[in-house]
Each structure stands twice: as C-alpha cells, then as structure tokens.
Amino acid sequence: MSADPQRAQLLQIAATMREYLETLRESGVTGFGQVVANTPKERSDPVSVSPAAQPPASPRRLVSGAGAEEARSASPPARVAASPSAAQVGDLFLSPKVQTAQTLEELRAEIGDCRRCKLCQGRTKLVFGVGDAKAELVFVGEGPGRDEDLKGEPFVGRAGQLLTEIITKGMKMRRDEVYICNVVKCRPPDNRNPEPDEIAACEPFLIRQLEIVKPRIIVALGTFAAQTLLKTKTPISRLRGNWHAYQGIRLMPTLHPAYLLRNPADKKLVWQDIQAVLREMGRL
Ligand code: SF4
C-alpha cells in the first residue's frame, strides 16, 4: 500500500476516468450530450483530433492503434493522440510548473523527490532521462530495472547494453546523440509491469520531456511505451514495423531490448524497424 493511500486511490480513479473517456471517444462521443454524426465525411475527418495531434503530411505510411491490415490502408491515422493527455486528466496533483518547464533541468527540478505514485516506495534513484536535450531521435522505454534504479540512468543493464549496441553498432550513432527515457521514472518492484495509476501519475513528465526535446522521431521500446504514447491496447507485435504518429512526431514501435535478450531470434525484426528509422533520418 502507498504511504498516501488516498492519493493512490485518487490516481486510480483518474486512470479509470481516462480509460472511460477513451472509450467514449472511440464510440464517437466528443462531449457530454454530443455524438459525432456518422457521416462518411466525419468518419474520415477525425473531429476529436487536435491540430497539434495531426501527423505531418507524408507519403509514407502512418498508422495508429492499428495492425498490419490497417497499415496497408493509405488513410491517415484517425485516432492519433485522440484521448485527453494525462497532463489534462491524469494527475490531480501535478504542479503547473511541470507543464511549463522550459528545459529538462527545470522539469527534473520540478519532479524533485517525487512521491506522486506508489513506485516511490521501492526506488533507490529516480531515473529521469539521459542524452541530447535537442536530440532528433528519442527512445522511450517502459521503466527502470535494477541497474537503472541503482545508477539513476535509463538502459544501463543488460537490456541497456543491447540498446547501446543498437545505437552505436547498428545505427552508427553515439548514445549521447539521442535522448533516452522511460514511461515511469521509478522502478516497479521485482520488475513487474507498471500499473495504470502509476503510468497516469508519471506520464505528464514524459509528455513534457518530449515537448521540450521536440524530437523528429520517437522509437517506442516495447508494449508499455508504444501503448502509452499511442493510446491503444493493440499488441506490440501488431504495432511494430509501421510508422505511427505522436503529437505530429513520427513514431516507430519496436520490441523491447529485454524481450530480445529472451528471444534473440527476433532481433531481425528490431533491425528491420531500426533500418526504417535510419531511412527516415536519411542515414541509410
Ligand atoms: S514513477 Fe513517476 S509519478 Fe511515480 S513516484 Fe516515480 S517519478 Fe513520481
């Protein structure tokens, strides 16, 4: 149990509300008492997507919350970032300064000794992020593991070494040329999956990190990063390999390096995704 069970309970309620709002949007409800008319025009014109959430015009495929079948469609994504962000509804305790921080240093200072969710109880160090604050490419993972928790830096354990190899040997880039962070900043106990209330509490930090860095490309590593950023429950196996969009930023989901350690045969799939990223960056 959290040291502040009332706060944990409120965060759980916020996460539930968020899921409920997402369900309403998927049903065409964009406001109380308002239902999107079921006309062909409006079906192809996603009224619930803000201009900022629209993906950039591109001849390349962009899909969101979709599998390979949908990827074959030439239609633009209809549900990119369509749900209200956690910054809007997720964290009732969020300091306004988190959303207005202008630099990563300011944001980190605002996060402070964060106790907004129960993951604070087991952490050694909060793992904020590392790399170039103006990086063209950002990798987003799930959450810190044991090594990351001890060091306070993302992706420094075995999975992190594999990610570093992907960056340095595969992409021929330096690790400090990219920016690396996670959905949740504190280690889930026993490396369990982060829970919805924890993601809801921590996601505003990720949202602001991405707003500050303004990358051109995001690589979402694994299920939780991809599903959190794309607001979908589609499995990573169907998301990966296709371009999606997050707030107008091109997003490539791929398999998590920790998964690759257990399933090395799937490294070829990640290499395919990374090659697509390299092509998009003009490096291949
Ligand atoms: S996981 Fe995020 S919200 Fe939870 S305590 Fe850590 S920094 Fe705060």
Coordinates of C-alpha atoms and ligand atoms in Angstrom, one line a residue:
M1 CA 0.0 0.0 0.0
S2 CA 1.1 3.6 -0.6
A3 CA 2.2 5.8 2.1
D4 CA -0.6 8.0 1.0
P5 CA -3.4 5.6 0.1
Q6 CA -5.9 8.4 -0.5
R7 CA -3.6 9.8 -3.2
A8 CA -3.1 6.4 -4.8
Q9 CA -6.9 5.9 -4.8
L10 CA -7.5 9.2 -6.5
L11 CA -4.8 8.4 -9.1
Q12 CA -6.6 5.1 -9.7
I13 CA -9.8 7.0 -10.2
A14 CA -8.1 9.4 -12.6
A15 CA -6.7 6.4 -14.6
T16 CA -10.2 4.8 -14.8
M17 CA -11.7 8.1 -15.9
R18 CA -9.1 8.4 -18.6
E19 CA -9.9 4.9 -19.9
Y20 CA -13.6 5.8 -19.8
L21 CA -13.1 9.0 -21.8
E22 CA -11.1 7.0 -24.3
T23 CA -13.9 4.5 -24.6
L24 CA -16.4 7.4 -25.2
R25 CA -14.2 8.9 -27.9
E26 CA -13.9 5.6 -29.6
S27 CA -17.7 5.5 -29.6
G28 CA -17.8 8.9 -31.2
V29 CA -18.8 10.9 -28.2
T30 CA -16.7 14.1 -28.1
G31 CA -18.6 15.9 -25.3
F32 CA -21.5 15.5 -22.9
G33 CA -24.6 15.2 -24.9
Q34 CA -22.7 15.3 -28.2
V35 CA -22.3 12.3 -30.5
V36 CA -20.3 12.5 -33.7
A37 CA -22.6 12.2 -36.7
N38 CA -22.0 9.0 -38.6
T39 CA -21.4 10.5 -42.0
P40 CA -18.7 9.4 -44.4
K41 CA -17.1 12.9 -44.2
E42 CA -16.9 12.9 -40.5
R43 CA -15.7 9.3 -40.3
S44 CA -12.7 10.3 -42.4
D45 CA -12.3 13.6 -40.7
P46 CA -11.3 12.9 -37.1
V47 CA -13.0 15.8 -35.3
S48 CA -11.6 14.7 -31.9
V49 CA -8.0 15.1 -33.1
S50 CA -6.5 18.4 -32.3
P51 CA -4.4 20.1 -35.0
A52 CA -1.3 19.6 -32.9
A53 CA -2.0 15.9 -32.8
Q54 CA -2.3 15.6 -36.5
P55 CA 0.6 13.7 -38.1
P56 CA 2.7 15.5 -40.7
A57 CA 1.7 15.0 -44.3
S58 CA 3.9 12.3 -45.7
P59 CA 3.9 9.8 -48.5
R60 CA 5.0 7.2 -46.0
R61 CA 2.5 5.0 -44.1
L62 CA 1.3 6.2 -40.8
V63 CA -0.9 4.0 -38.6
S64 CA -2.1 4.4 -35.1
G65 CA -3.6 1.7 -32.9
A66 CA -3.6 -0.4 -36.0
G67 CA -2.2 -3.7 -37.2
A68 CA -0.7 -4.8 -40.5
E69 CA -4.1 -4.8 -42.2
E70 CA -4.7 -1.2 -41.4
A71 CA -1.2 -0.3 -42.2
R72 CA -1.9 -1.3 -45.8
S73 CA -4.6 1.4 -45.9
A74 CA -3.5 4.8 -47.4
S75 CA -5.7 6.6 -44.9
P76 CA -4.1 8.8 -42.3
P77 CA -4.5 7.7 -38.7
A78 CA -7.9 8.5 -37.3
R79 CA -7.0 8.3 -33.6
V80 CA -3.6 9.7 -33.2
A81 CA -3.3 11.1 -29.6
A82 CA -7.1 11.4 -29.7
S83 CA -7.5 10.9 -26.0
P84 CA -7.0 13.6 -23.4
S85 CA -3.5 13.5 -22.2
A86 CA -2.5 12.6 -18.7
A87 CA -1.4 16.1 -18.3
Q88 CA -5.1 17.1 -18.7
V89 CA -6.8 14.5 -16.6
G90 CA -4.3 12.0 -15.2
D91 CA -2.5 13.6 -12.3
L92 CA -4.7 15.6 -9.9
F93 CA -1.6 16.6 -8.0
L94 CA 0.5 17.9 -11.0
S95 CA 2.3 21.1 -10.4
P96 CA 1.6 23.6 -13.2
K97 CA 5.3 24.2 -13.3
V98 CA 5.8 20.7 -14.7
Q99 CA 3.7 21.6 -17.7
T100 CA 5.5 25.0 -18.2
A101 CA 9.1 23.8 -17.5
Q102 CA 11.2 25.1 -20.4
T103 CA 14.2 22.9 -20.0
L104 CA 14.9 19.3 -18.9
E105 CA 16.7 20.7 -15.9
E106 CA 13.7 22.7 -14.9
L107 CA 11.4 19.8 -15.4
R108 CA 13.7 17.5 -13.4
A109 CA 13.8 20.1 -10.6
E110 CA 10.0 20.2 -10.5
I111 CA 9.7 16.4 -10.3
G112 CA 12.0 16.6 -7.3
D113 CA 11.7 13.8 -4.8
C114 CA 8.5 12.7 -6.4
R115 CA 6.0 10.8 -4.4
R116 CA 3.1 11.0 -6.7
C117 CA 2.7 7.3 -7.0
K118 CA 3.5 4.2 -5.0
L119 CA 6.6 3.4 -7.1
C120 CA 8.4 6.0 -5.0
Q121 CA 8.4 3.5 -2.1
G122 CA 10.8 1.0 -3.6
R123 CA 13.1 3.1 -5.7
T124 CA 16.7 3.9 -5.0
K125 CA 17.1 6.6 -7.5
L126 CA 14.5 8.3 -9.8
V127 CA 15.5 7.7 -13.4
F128 CA 14.7 10.8 -15.4
G129 CA 16.4 10.5 -18.7
V130 CA 19.7 10.9 -20.4
G131 CA 21.2 12.2 -23.7
D132 CA 21.0 15.2 -26.0
A133 CA 18.3 17.6 -24.9
K134 CA 17.9 18.6 -28.6
A135 CA 18.0 15.1 -30.0
E136 CA 16.4 14.3 -33.3
L137 CA 15.7 10.8 -32.0
V138 CA 14.2 9.7 -28.7
F139 CA 14.0 6.2 -27.3
V140 CA 11.2 5.7 -24.8
G141 CA 11.2 2.5 -22.7
E142 CA 8.9 1.2 -20.0
G143 CA 10.6 1.8 -16.7
P144 CA 13.9 1.4 -14.8
G145 CA 15.2 -2.0 -13.8
R146 CA 17.5 -2.9 -11.0
D147 CA 20.7 -1.5 -12.6
E148 CA 19.0 1.7 -13.7
D149 CA 17.4 2.1 -10.2
L150 CA 20.9 1.9 -8.6
K151 CA 22.6 4.2 -11.1
G152 CA 19.8 6.7 -11.8
E153 CA 20.2 6.3 -15.6
P154 CA 18.0 4.6 -18.1
F155 CA 19.1 1.5 -20.0
V156 CA 22.4 0.7 -18.3
G157 CA 21.8 -3.0 -17.5
R158 CA 21.9 -5.9 -19.9
A159 CA 19.0 -4.7 -21.9
G160 CA 20.6 -1.2 -21.9
Q161 CA 23.8 -2.6 -23.3
L162 CA 21.8 -4.1 -26.1
L163 CA 20.1 -0.8 -26.8
T164 CA 23.5 0.9 -26.8
E165 CA 24.8 -1.7 -29.3
I166 CA 21.8 -1.0 -31.5
I167 CA 22.6 2.7 -31.4
T168 CA 26.3 2.5 -31.8
K169 CA 26.9 -0.5 -33.9
G170 CA 23.6 -0.7 -35.8
M171 CA 22.8 3.0 -36.2
K172 CA 26.4 4.2 -36.2
M173 CA 25.5 6.9 -33.7
R174 CA 26.7 7.9 -30.3
R175 CA 24.5 7.1 -27.3
D176 CA 24.7 10.8 -26.3
E177 CA 23.4 11.9 -29.7
V178 CA 20.0 10.5 -28.8
Y179 CA 17.7 11.0 -25.8
I180 CA 16.6 8.0 -23.7
C181 CA 13.8 7.9 -21.1
N182 CA 11.0 5.8 -19.8
V183 CA 7.3 5.9 -19.3
V184 CA 7.7 5.6 -15.5
K185 CA 10.7 7.1 -13.8
C186 CA 10.9 4.7 -10.8
R187 CA 11.5 1.0 -10.7
P188 CA 8.4 -1.2 -10.4
P189 CA 9.1 -3.8 -7.6
D190 CA 10.5 -7.1 -8.9
N191 CA 10.5 -5.6 -12.4
R192 CA 6.7 -6.1 -12.6
N193 CA 4.7 -4.1 -15.2
P194 CA 3.8 -0.6 -14.4
E195 CA 0.2 -0.3 -13.3
P196 CA -2.4 2.1 -14.8
D197 CA -2.4 4.5 -11.9
E198 CA 1.4 4.7 -11.9
I199 CA 1.5 5.4 -15.7
A200 CA -1.2 8.0 -15.2
A201 CA 0.8 9.7 -12.4
C202 CA 4.1 9.7 -14.3
E203 CA 3.0 10.3 -17.9
P204 CA 2.9 14.1 -17.6
F205 CA 6.6 14.0 -17.1
L206 CA 7.2 12.1 -20.2
I207 CA 4.8 14.3 -22.2
R208 CA 6.7 17.4 -21.1
Q209 CA 10.1 15.7 -21.8
L210 CA 9.0 15.1 -25.3
E211 CA 7.6 18.6 -25.7
I212 CA 11.0 20.1 -24.5
V213 CA 13.2 17.8 -26.6
K214 CA 11.0 18.1 -29.7
P215 CA 12.4 15.0 -31.5
R216 CA 11.7 14.3 -35.1
I217 CA 11.4 10.6 -34.4
I218 CA 10.4 8.5 -31.4
V219 CA 11.2 4.9 -31.1
A220 CA 8.9 3.3 -28.5
L221 CA 10.5 0.3 -26.9
G222 CA 8.0 -2.4 -26.0
T223 CA 4.4 -2.7 -25.2
F224 CA 4.0 -0.1 -22.5
A225 CA 5.9 2.7 -24.3
A226 CA 4.0 2.1 -27.5
Q227 CA 0.6 1.7 -25.9
T228 CA 1.0 4.6 -23.6
L229 CA 2.1 7.0 -26.3
L230 CA -0.4 5.8 -28.9
K231 CA -3.3 5.4 -26.5
T232 CA -4.1 2.0 -27.8
K233 CA -4.3 -1.6 -26.4
T234 CA -3.1 -3.1 -29.7
P235 CA -0.3 -5.6 -29.0
I236 CA 3.3 -4.5 -29.8
S237 CA 3.5 -7.4 -32.2
R238 CA 1.0 -5.6 -34.4
L239 CA 2.2 -2.1 -33.8
R240 CA 5.8 -2.6 -34.6
G241 CA 7.2 -2.3 -38.0
N242 CA 4.8 0.5 -39.0
W243 CA 5.0 4.3 -38.7
H244 CA 2.6 5.9 -36.3
A245 CA 2.4 9.5 -35.0
Y246 CA 2.5 11.0 -31.6
Q247 CA 1.6 14.7 -31.5
G248 CA 2.8 15.1 -35.1
I249 CA 6.1 13.3 -34.3
R250 CA 6.8 10.1 -36.3
L251 CA 6.8 7.1 -34.0
M252 CA 8.2 3.7 -34.7
P253 CA 7.2 1.0 -32.1
T254 CA 9.6 -1.9 -31.8
L255 CA 10.4 -4.8 -29.4
H256 CA 12.0 -4.0 -26.0
P257 CA 15.6 -5.0 -25.7
A258 CA 14.8 -7.0 -22.6
Y259 CA 12.5 -9.1 -24.7
L260 CA 15.3 -9.6 -27.3
L261 CA 17.5 -11.0 -24.5
R262 CA 15.0 -13.7 -24.0
N263 CA 14.1 -14.1 -27.7
P264 CA 17.3 -13.3 -29.7
A265 CA 15.7 -14.7 -32.9
D266 CA 13.5 -11.6 -33.0
K267 CA 16.5 -9.3 -33.3
K268 CA 16.0 -9.3 -37.0
L269 CA 12.5 -7.7 -36.5
V270 CA 14.0 -4.9 -34.5
W271 CA 16.7 -4.4 -37.1
Q272 CA 14.0 -4.0 -39.7
D273 CA 12.4 -1.3 -37.6
I274 CA 15.7 0.4 -36.9
Q275 CA 16.5 0.4 -40.6
A276 CA 13.2 2.1 -41.3
V277 CA 14.2 4.7 -38.7
L278 CA 17.6 5.1 -40.3
R279 CA 16.0 5.6 -43.7
E280 CA 13.7 8.3 -42.2
M281 CA 16.7 10.0 -40.8
G282 CA 18.5 9.9 -44.1
R283 CA 21.2 7.7 -42.7
L284 CA 20.6 4.6 -44.9
Ligands
SF4_1 S1 7.1 6.7 -11.0 FE1 6.8 8.8 -11.7 S2 5.0 9.5 -10.6 FE2 5.7 7.6 -9.6 S3 6.9 8.3 -7.9 FE3 8.3 7.9 -9.6 S4 8.5 9.9 -10.7 FE4 6.8 10.1 -9.3

